[in-house]
Amino acid sequence: MRKILIIEDDELLGKVLFDALSASGFSTTKTIDALQGQQAVFSLKPDLVILDLMLPAGNGVELLRNLRISAQTQSLAVIVMTSYCDEEVRQEIEEVGVQGYFQKPFGHEELIKKIGNILGS
Amino acid sequence: MVDLKKYEATFLKQTKNIAKNLERFLKILSCNLDNEIAWQEGKRLSHTLKGSAALMKCENLSQLAKELEEFFSDRNFKKQRQVEHIISEILRRSDSFKGLQKINSILDF
């Protein structure tokens, strides 16, 4: 079973995504801040991370950079989600390296389809 | 399609917590406008409320949360009274999903 880690401080959205992804057959874990998220990446070794950009205890962009610096997580599939439509941030994220970028609000069906394409499942 | 009804209780609880924290940050800022954490956390929580309200189709509440986010982002403390009013209104209505859905539309700043 493929493992997905959600790093999202919005409890409601985290729960909605968790339920949708679990119902779609993924082994899903959620965390609520950048520090817990980073720790969970290294302990759980997920196949894909869904990452919010605005997080407590750090921020999503920094976390993404840290993942790309580490040999262990350099190629880890990451989908970013954010409410901001800042083109500069989007370019920065894409330069650091992401496999998907979702503007909130979005339909969870789109997200699941994207995950399927990325993981080839 | 997500059945949003099953998330109403989570949404209400989260909204109430956010509003209480925003109230607390406003009190902190009224004593010390340089408190960086209050400004940043206020902005983050307003941003979260904006997103979760939109997810639950509470468009008016989402718009009010956007005003709060702008307040904490712009740091214009002259708008303190209006922001206090928004937050207390959210708290007053946060025991009922219908209450939050029907919250007054945008206040003019």
PDB file of C-alpha atoms in Angstrom:
ATOM      1  CA  MET A   1       0.000   0.000   0.000  1.00  0.00           C
ATOM      2  CA  ARG A   2       1.419   3.365  -0.996  1.00  0.00           C
ATOM      3  CA  LYS A   3       2.126   5.767   1.864  1.00  0.00           C
ATOM      4  CA  ILE A   4       1.096   9.405   1.782  1.00  0.00           C
ATOM      5  CA  LEU A   5       2.033  12.061   4.315  1.00  0.00           C
ATOM      6  CA  ILE A   6      -0.112  15.188   4.614  1.00  0.00           C
ATOM      7  CA  ILE A   7       1.550  18.239   6.193  1.00  0.00           C
ATOM      8  CA  GLU A   8      -1.279  20.712   6.775  1.00  0.00           C
ATOM      9  CA  ASP A   9      -2.103  22.886   9.791  1.00  0.00           C
ATOM     10  CA  ASP A  10      -5.779  23.321   8.827  1.00  0.00           C
ATOM     11  CA  GLU A  11      -7.344  20.532  10.871  1.00  0.00           C
ATOM     12  CA  LEU A  12     -10.458  20.477   8.725  1.00  0.00           C
ATOM     13  CA  LEU A  13      -8.681  20.265   5.381  1.00  0.00           C
ATOM     14  CA  GLY A  14      -6.249  17.726   6.806  1.00  0.00           C
ATOM     15  CA  LYS A  15      -9.172  15.556   7.877  1.00  0.00           C
ATOM     16  CA  VAL A  16     -10.968  15.858   4.538  1.00  0.00           C
ATOM     17  CA  LEU A  17      -7.819  14.896   2.643  1.00  0.00           C
ATOM     18  CA  PHE A  18      -7.003  12.100   5.085  1.00  0.00           C
ATOM     19  CA  ASP A  19     -10.476  10.578   4.682  1.00  0.00           C
ATOM     20  CA  ALA A  20     -10.469  10.937   0.889  1.00  0.00           C
ATOM     21  CA  LEU A  21      -7.002   9.450   0.465  1.00  0.00           C
ATOM     22  CA  SER A  22      -7.612   6.626   2.934  1.00  0.00           C
ATOM     23  CA  ALA A  23     -10.858   5.770   1.133  1.00  0.00           C
ATOM     24  CA  SER A  24      -8.862   5.664  -2.118  1.00  0.00           C
ATOM     25  CA  GLY A  25      -6.609   2.957  -0.727  1.00  0.00           C
ATOM     26  CA  PHE A  26      -3.585   4.916   0.473  1.00  0.00           C
ATOM     27  CA  SER A  27      -1.947   4.478   3.851  1.00  0.00           C
ATOM     28  CA  THR A  28      -2.259   8.074   5.061  1.00  0.00           C
ATOM     29  CA  THR A  29      -0.695  10.020   7.902  1.00  0.00           C
ATOM     30  CA  LYS A  30      -1.179  13.657   8.730  1.00  0.00           C
ATOM     31  CA  THR A  31       0.892  16.175  10.667  1.00  0.00           C
ATOM     32  CA  ILE A  32       0.156  19.773  11.509  1.00  0.00           C
ATOM     33  CA  ASP A  33       3.396  21.709  11.410  1.00  0.00           C
ATOM     34  CA  ALA A  34       6.689  21.952   9.560  1.00  0.00           C
ATOM     35  CA  LEU A  35       8.777  20.387  12.332  1.00  0.00           C
ATOM     36  CA  GLN A  36       6.527  17.347  12.834  1.00  0.00           C
ATOM     37  CA  GLY A  37       6.217  17.097   9.070  1.00  0.00           C
ATOM     38  CA  GLN A  38       9.957  16.956   8.512  1.00  0.00           C
ATOM     39  CA  GLN A  39      10.376  14.368  11.268  1.00  0.00           C
ATOM     40  CA  ALA A  40       7.564  12.276   9.810  1.00  0.00           C
ATOM     41  CA  VAL A  41       9.143  12.287   6.352  1.00  0.00           C
ATOM     42  CA  PHE A  42      12.292  10.673   7.720  1.00  0.00           C
ATOM     43  CA  SER A  43      10.564   8.249  10.085  1.00  0.00           C
ATOM     44  CA  LEU A  44       7.674   7.133   7.836  1.00  0.00           C
ATOM     45  CA  LYS A  45       9.434   7.280   4.467  1.00  0.00           C
ATOM     46  CA  PRO A  46       6.268   8.083   2.525  1.00  0.00           C
ATOM     47  CA  ASP A  47       5.912   7.610  -1.224  1.00  0.00           C
ATOM     48  CA  LEU A  48       4.439  11.094  -1.568  1.00  0.00           C
ATOM     49  CA  VAL A  49       4.024  14.217   0.550  1.00  0.00           C
ATOM     50  CA  ILE A  50       1.186  16.715   0.311  1.00  0.00           C
ATOM     51  CA  LEU A  51       2.590  19.953   1.660  1.00  0.00           C
ATOM     52  CA  ASP A  52       0.870  23.155   2.697  1.00  0.00           C
ATOM     53  CA  LEU A  53       3.050  26.233   2.342  1.00  0.00           C
ATOM     54  CA  MET A  54       1.862  28.277   5.304  1.00  0.00           C
ATOM     55  CA  LEU A  55       2.713  26.232   8.392  1.00  0.00           C
ATOM     56  CA  PRO A  56       3.511  26.790  12.046  1.00  0.00           C
ATOM     57  CA  ALA A  57       6.978  25.881  13.366  1.00  0.00           C
ATOM     58  CA  GLY A  58       8.659  26.761  10.082  1.00  0.00           C
ATOM     59  CA  ASN A  59       7.279  27.152   6.592  1.00  0.00           C
ATOM     60  CA  GLY A  60       6.515  24.895   3.663  1.00  0.00           C
ATOM     61  CA  VAL A  61       9.065  26.400   1.297  1.00  0.00           C
ATOM     62  CA  GLU A  62      11.900  25.882   3.782  1.00  0.00           C
ATOM     63  CA  LEU A  63      10.766  22.351   4.458  1.00  0.00           C
ATOM     64  CA  LEU A  64      10.722  21.627   0.738  1.00  0.00           C
ATOM     65  CA  ARG A  65      14.251  23.005   0.360  1.00  0.00           C
ATOM     66  CA  ASN A  66      15.438  20.788   3.224  1.00  0.00           C
ATOM     67  CA  LEU A  67      13.902  17.745   1.583  1.00  0.00           C
ATOM     68  CA  ARG A  68      15.664  18.509  -1.695  1.00  0.00           C
ATOM     69  CA  ILE A  69      19.011  18.985   0.045  1.00  0.00           C
ATOM     70  CA  SER A  70      18.911  15.589   1.748  1.00  0.00           C
ATOM     71  CA  ALA A  71      20.041  12.640  -0.372  1.00  0.00           C
ATOM     72  CA  GLN A  72      17.332  10.534   1.260  1.00  0.00           C
ATOM     73  CA  THR A  73      14.482  12.751   0.134  1.00  0.00           C
ATOM     74  CA  GLN A  74      15.877  14.485  -2.932  1.00  0.00           C
ATOM     75  CA  SER A  75      13.531  12.664  -5.302  1.00  0.00           C
ATOM     76  CA  LEU A  76      10.582  12.330  -2.946  1.00  0.00           C
ATOM     77  CA  ALA A  77       7.330  13.172  -4.720  1.00  0.00           C
ATOM     78  CA  VAL A  78       5.839  16.353  -3.280  1.00  0.00           C
ATOM     79  CA  ILE A  79       2.580  18.066  -4.127  1.00  0.00           C
ATOM     80  CA  VAL A  80       2.298  21.592  -2.785  1.00  0.00           C
ATOM     81  CA  MET A  81      -1.000  23.258  -1.922  1.00  0.00           C
ATOM     82  CA  THR A  82      -1.605  26.890  -1.114  1.00  0.00           C
ATOM     83  CA  SER A  83      -4.241  29.623  -1.098  1.00  0.00           C
ATOM     84  CA  TYR A  84      -1.758  32.165  -2.372  1.00  0.00           C
ATOM     85  CA  CYS A  85      -1.658  32.905  -6.081  1.00  0.00           C
ATOM     86  CA  ASP A  86       1.760  34.508  -5.891  1.00  0.00           C
ATOM     87  CA  GLU A  87       3.598  33.810  -9.137  1.00  0.00           C
ATOM     88  CA  GLU A  88       6.991  34.414  -7.499  1.00  0.00           C
ATOM     89  CA  VAL A  89       6.332  31.781  -4.856  1.00  0.00           C
ATOM     90  CA  ARG A  90       5.122  29.370  -7.508  1.00  0.00           C
ATOM     91  CA  GLN A  91       8.288  29.867  -9.555  1.00  0.00           C
ATOM     92  CA  GLU A  92      10.432  29.433  -6.453  1.00  0.00           C
ATOM     93  CA  ILE A  93       8.650  26.187  -5.593  1.00  0.00           C
ATOM     94  CA  GLU A  94       9.046  24.871  -9.109  1.00  0.00           C
ATOM     95  CA  GLU A  95      12.742  25.726  -9.122  1.00  0.00           C
ATOM     96  CA  VAL A  96      13.223  23.832  -5.874  1.00  0.00           C
ATOM     97  CA  GLY A  97      11.273  20.936  -7.387  1.00  0.00           C
ATOM     98  CA  VAL A  98       7.691  19.731  -6.948  1.00  0.00           C
ATOM     99  CA  GLN A  99       5.572  17.196  -8.765  1.00  0.00           C
ATOM    100  CA  GLY A 100       2.312  19.109  -8.377  1.00  0.00           C
ATOM    101  CA  TYR A 101       0.962  22.504  -7.330  1.00  0.00           C
ATOM    102  CA  PHE A 102      -2.639  22.985  -6.219  1.00  0.00           C
ATOM    103  CA  GLN A 103      -4.353  26.288  -5.580  1.00  0.00           C
ATOM    104  CA  LYS A 104      -6.883  26.060  -2.731  1.00  0.00           C
ATOM    105  CA  PRO A 105      -9.737  25.407  -2.855  1.00  0.00           C
ATOM    106  CA  PHE A 106      -9.505  22.386  -5.127  1.00  0.00           C
ATOM    107  CA  GLY A 107     -11.479  19.198  -5.583  1.00  0.00           C
ATOM    108  CA  HIS A 108     -10.031  16.145  -3.882  1.00  0.00           C
ATOM    109  CA  GLU A 109     -10.806  14.092  -7.003  1.00  0.00           C
ATOM    110  CA  GLU A 110      -8.280  16.167  -8.977  1.00  0.00           C
ATOM    111  CA  LEU A 111      -5.708  15.597  -6.267  1.00  0.00           C
ATOM    112  CA  ILE A 112      -6.271  11.842  -6.214  1.00  0.00           C
ATOM    113  CA  LYS A 113      -5.982  11.697 -10.003  1.00  0.00           C
ATOM    114  CA  LYS A 114      -2.703  13.628  -9.829  1.00  0.00           C
ATOM    115  CA  ILE A 115      -1.366  11.319  -7.109  1.00  0.00           C
ATOM    116  CA  GLY A 116      -2.307   8.350  -9.258  1.00  0.00           C
ATOM    117  CA  ASN A 117      -0.383   9.808 -12.201  1.00  0.00           C
ATOM    118  CA  ILE A 118       2.693  10.531 -10.082  1.00  0.00           C
ATOM    119  CA  LEU A 119       2.807   7.168  -8.341  1.00  0.00           C
ATOM    120  CA  GLY A 120       1.722   5.275 -11.400  1.00  0.00           C
ATOM    121  CA  SER A 121      -1.174   3.652  -9.510  1.00  0.00           C
TER     122      SER A 121
ATOM    123  CA  MET B   1     -18.005  14.427  -3.911  1.00  0.00           C
ATOM    124  CA  VAL B   2     -17.143  15.170  -0.276  1.00  0.00           C
ATOM    125  CA  ASP B   3     -20.048  15.032   2.175  1.00  0.00           C
ATOM    126  CA  LEU B   4     -19.342  18.275   4.043  1.00  0.00           C
ATOM    127  CA  LYS B   5     -21.999  17.652   6.672  1.00  0.00           C
ATOM    128  CA  LYS B   6     -19.795  15.146   8.441  1.00  0.00           C
ATOM    129  CA  TYR B   7     -17.140  17.840   8.913  1.00  0.00           C
ATOM    130  CA  GLU B   8     -19.384  20.497  10.444  1.00  0.00           C
ATOM    131  CA  ALA B   9     -18.450  19.676  14.049  1.00  0.00           C
ATOM    132  CA  THR B  10     -14.715  19.807  13.220  1.00  0.00           C
ATOM    133  CA  PHE B  11     -15.222  23.094  11.406  1.00  0.00           C
ATOM    134  CA  LEU B  12     -17.138  24.655  14.296  1.00  0.00           C
ATOM    135  CA  LYS B  13     -14.546  23.577  16.842  1.00  0.00           C
ATOM    136  CA  GLN B  14     -11.680  24.828  14.686  1.00  0.00           C
ATOM    137  CA  THR B  15     -13.405  28.137  13.963  1.00  0.00           C
ATOM    138  CA  LYS B  16     -14.054  28.757  17.642  1.00  0.00           C
ATOM    139  CA  ASN B  17     -10.426  27.961  18.527  1.00  0.00           C
ATOM    140  CA  ILE B  18      -9.123  30.229  15.821  1.00  0.00           C
ATOM    141  CA  ALA B  19     -11.396  33.089  16.869  1.00  0.00           C
ATOM    142  CA  LYS B  20     -10.342  32.737  20.523  1.00  0.00           C
ATOM    143  CA  ASN B  21      -6.691  32.811  19.528  1.00  0.00           C
ATOM    144  CA  LEU B  22      -7.203  35.842  17.292  1.00  0.00           C
ATOM    145  CA  GLU B  23      -8.902  37.592  20.202  1.00  0.00           C
ATOM    146  CA  ARG B  24      -5.905  36.783  22.357  1.00  0.00           C
ATOM    147  CA  PHE B  25      -3.443  38.073  19.755  1.00  0.00           C
ATOM    148  CA  LEU B  26      -5.379  41.322  19.454  1.00  0.00           C
ATOM    149  CA  LYS B  27      -5.137  41.812  23.224  1.00  0.00           C
ATOM    150  CA  ILE B  28      -1.408  41.154  23.073  1.00  0.00           C
ATOM    151  CA  LEU B  29      -0.988  43.657  20.249  1.00  0.00           C
ATOM    152  CA  SER B  30      -3.009  46.293  22.069  1.00  0.00           C
ATOM    153  CA  CYS B  31      -0.257  46.209  24.732  1.00  0.00           C
ATOM    154  CA  ASN B  32       2.676  45.659  22.411  1.00  0.00           C
ATOM    155  CA  LEU B  33       2.468  46.407  18.695  1.00  0.00           C
ATOM    156  CA  ASP B  34       5.936  44.929  18.170  1.00  0.00           C
ATOM    157  CA  ASN B  35       4.953  41.402  19.098  1.00  0.00           C
ATOM    158  CA  GLU B  36       6.032  39.600  15.949  1.00  0.00           C
ATOM    159  CA  ILE B  37       4.514  36.264  16.915  1.00  0.00           C
ATOM    160  CA  ALA B  38       1.061  37.791  17.433  1.00  0.00           C
ATOM    161  CA  TRP B  39       1.154  39.401  13.973  1.00  0.00           C
ATOM    162  CA  GLN B  40       2.470  36.293  12.206  1.00  0.00           C
ATOM    163  CA  GLU B  41       0.292  33.784  13.978  1.00  0.00           C
ATOM    164  CA  GLY B  42      -2.725  36.056  13.590  1.00  0.00           C
ATOM    165  CA  LYS B  43      -2.079  36.127   9.859  1.00  0.00           C
ATOM    166  CA  ARG B  44      -1.596  32.371   9.647  1.00  0.00           C
ATOM    167  CA  LEU B  45      -4.757  31.560  11.609  1.00  0.00           C
ATOM    168  CA  SER B  46      -6.844  34.054   9.621  1.00  0.00           C
ATOM    169  CA  HIS B  47      -5.487  32.448   6.471  1.00  0.00           C
ATOM    170  CA  THR B  48      -6.483  28.998   7.752  1.00  0.00           C
ATOM    171  CA  LEU B  49      -9.975  30.221   8.629  1.00  0.00           C
ATOM    172  CA  LYS B  50     -10.343  31.736   5.173  1.00  0.00           C
ATOM    173  CA  GLY B  51      -9.520  28.395   3.562  1.00  0.00           C
ATOM    174  CA  SER B  52     -11.632  26.211   5.824  1.00  0.00           C
ATOM    175  CA  ALA B  53     -14.651  28.530   5.528  1.00  0.00           C
ATOM    176  CA  ALA B  54     -14.356  28.388   1.739  1.00  0.00           C
ATOM    177  CA  LEU B  55     -14.119  24.603   1.881  1.00  0.00           C
ATOM    178  CA  MET B  56     -17.360  24.503   3.914  1.00  0.00           C
ATOM    179  CA  LYS B  57     -19.056  26.910   1.473  1.00  0.00           C
ATOM    180  CA  CYS B  58     -19.339  29.660   4.115  1.00  0.00           C
ATOM    181  CA  GLU B  59     -18.425  32.371   1.650  1.00  0.00           C
ATOM    182  CA  ASN B  60     -19.228  35.356   3.867  1.00  0.00           C
ATOM    183  CA  LEU B  61     -17.136  33.971   6.687  1.00  0.00           C
ATOM    184  CA  SER B  62     -14.300  33.293   4.257  1.00  0.00           C
ATOM    185  CA  GLN B  63     -14.459  36.894   3.088  1.00  0.00           C
ATOM    186  CA  LEU B  64     -14.391  38.153   6.686  1.00  0.00           C
ATOM    187  CA  ALA B  65     -11.396  35.910   7.369  1.00  0.00           C
ATOM    188  CA  LYS B  66      -9.700  37.481   4.361  1.00  0.00           C
ATOM    189  CA  GLU B  67     -10.236  40.914   5.959  1.00  0.00           C
ATOM    190  CA  LEU B  68      -8.671  39.593   9.162  1.00  0.00           C
ATOM    191  CA  GLU B  69      -5.743  38.168   7.220  1.00  0.00           C
ATOM    192  CA  GLU B  70      -5.199  41.544   5.558  1.00  0.00           C
ATOM    193  CA  PHE B  71      -5.312  43.278   8.944  1.00  0.00           C
ATOM    194  CA  PHE B  72      -2.588  41.008  10.357  1.00  0.00           C
ATOM    195  CA  SER B  73      -0.595  41.273   7.145  1.00  0.00           C
ATOM    196  CA  ASP B  74      -0.826  45.081   6.759  1.00  0.00           C
ATOM    197  CA  ARG B  75      -0.471  45.655  10.512  1.00  0.00           C
ATOM    198  CA  ASN B  76      -2.775  48.655  10.422  1.00  0.00           C
ATOM    199  CA  PHE B  77      -3.815  48.780  14.050  1.00  0.00           C
ATOM    200  CA  LYS B  78      -6.236  51.621  13.345  1.00  0.00           C
ATOM    201  CA  LYS B  79      -8.658  48.903  12.209  1.00  0.00           C
ATOM    202  CA  GLN B  80      -8.513  47.211  15.597  1.00  0.00           C
ATOM    203  CA  ARG B  81     -12.143  47.987  16.554  1.00  0.00           C
ATOM    204  CA  GLN B  82     -13.573  46.592  13.340  1.00  0.00           C
ATOM    205  CA  VAL B  83     -11.438  43.485  13.665  1.00  0.00           C
ATOM    206  CA  GLU B  84     -12.544  43.013  17.284  1.00  0.00           C
ATOM    207  CA  HIS B  85     -16.135  43.237  16.122  1.00  0.00           C
ATOM    208  CA  ILE B  86     -15.614  40.612  13.405  1.00  0.00           C
ATOM    209  CA  ILE B  87     -13.924  38.237  15.819  1.00  0.00           C
ATOM    210  CA  SER B  88     -16.598  38.619  18.500  1.00  0.00           C
ATOM    211  CA  GLU B  89     -19.304  38.040  15.883  1.00  0.00           C
ATOM    212  CA  ILE B  90     -17.573  34.857  14.742  1.00  0.00           C
ATOM    213  CA  LEU B  91     -17.309  33.668  18.351  1.00  0.00           C
ATOM    214  CA  ARG B  92     -20.949  34.476  19.001  1.00  0.00           C
ATOM    215  CA  ARG B  93     -22.072  32.354  16.063  1.00  0.00           C
ATOM    216  CA  SER B  94     -19.554  29.548  16.281  1.00  0.00           C
ATOM    217  CA  ASP B  95     -21.829  27.104  18.139  1.00  0.00           C
ATOM    218  CA  SER B  96     -23.976  26.565  15.086  1.00  0.00           C
ATOM    219  CA  PHE B  97     -23.064  25.832  11.493  1.00  0.00           C
ATOM    220  CA  LYS B  98     -26.093  27.791  10.250  1.00  0.00           C
ATOM    221  CA  GLY B  99     -24.914  30.716  12.367  1.00  0.00           C
ATOM    222  CA  LEU B 100     -21.540  30.762  10.664  1.00  0.00           C
ATOM    223  CA  GLN B 101     -23.088  30.267   7.236  1.00  0.00           C
ATOM    224  CA  LYS B 102     -25.347  33.271   7.734  1.00  0.00           C
ATOM    225  CA  ILE B 103     -22.757  35.530   9.314  1.00  0.00           C
ATOM    226  CA  ASN B 104     -23.089  39.127   8.154  1.00  0.00           C
ATOM    227  CA  SER B 105     -21.446  39.960   4.920  1.00  0.00           C
ATOM    228  CA  ILE B 106     -18.352  42.076   4.638  1.00  0.00           C
ATOM    229  CA  LEU B 107     -18.034  44.957   7.026  1.00  0.00           C
ATOM    230  CA  ASP B 108     -16.749  48.133   5.504  1.00  0.00           C
ATOM    231  CA  PHE B 109     -13.417  49.127   6.937  1.00  0.00           C
TER     232      PHE B 109
END
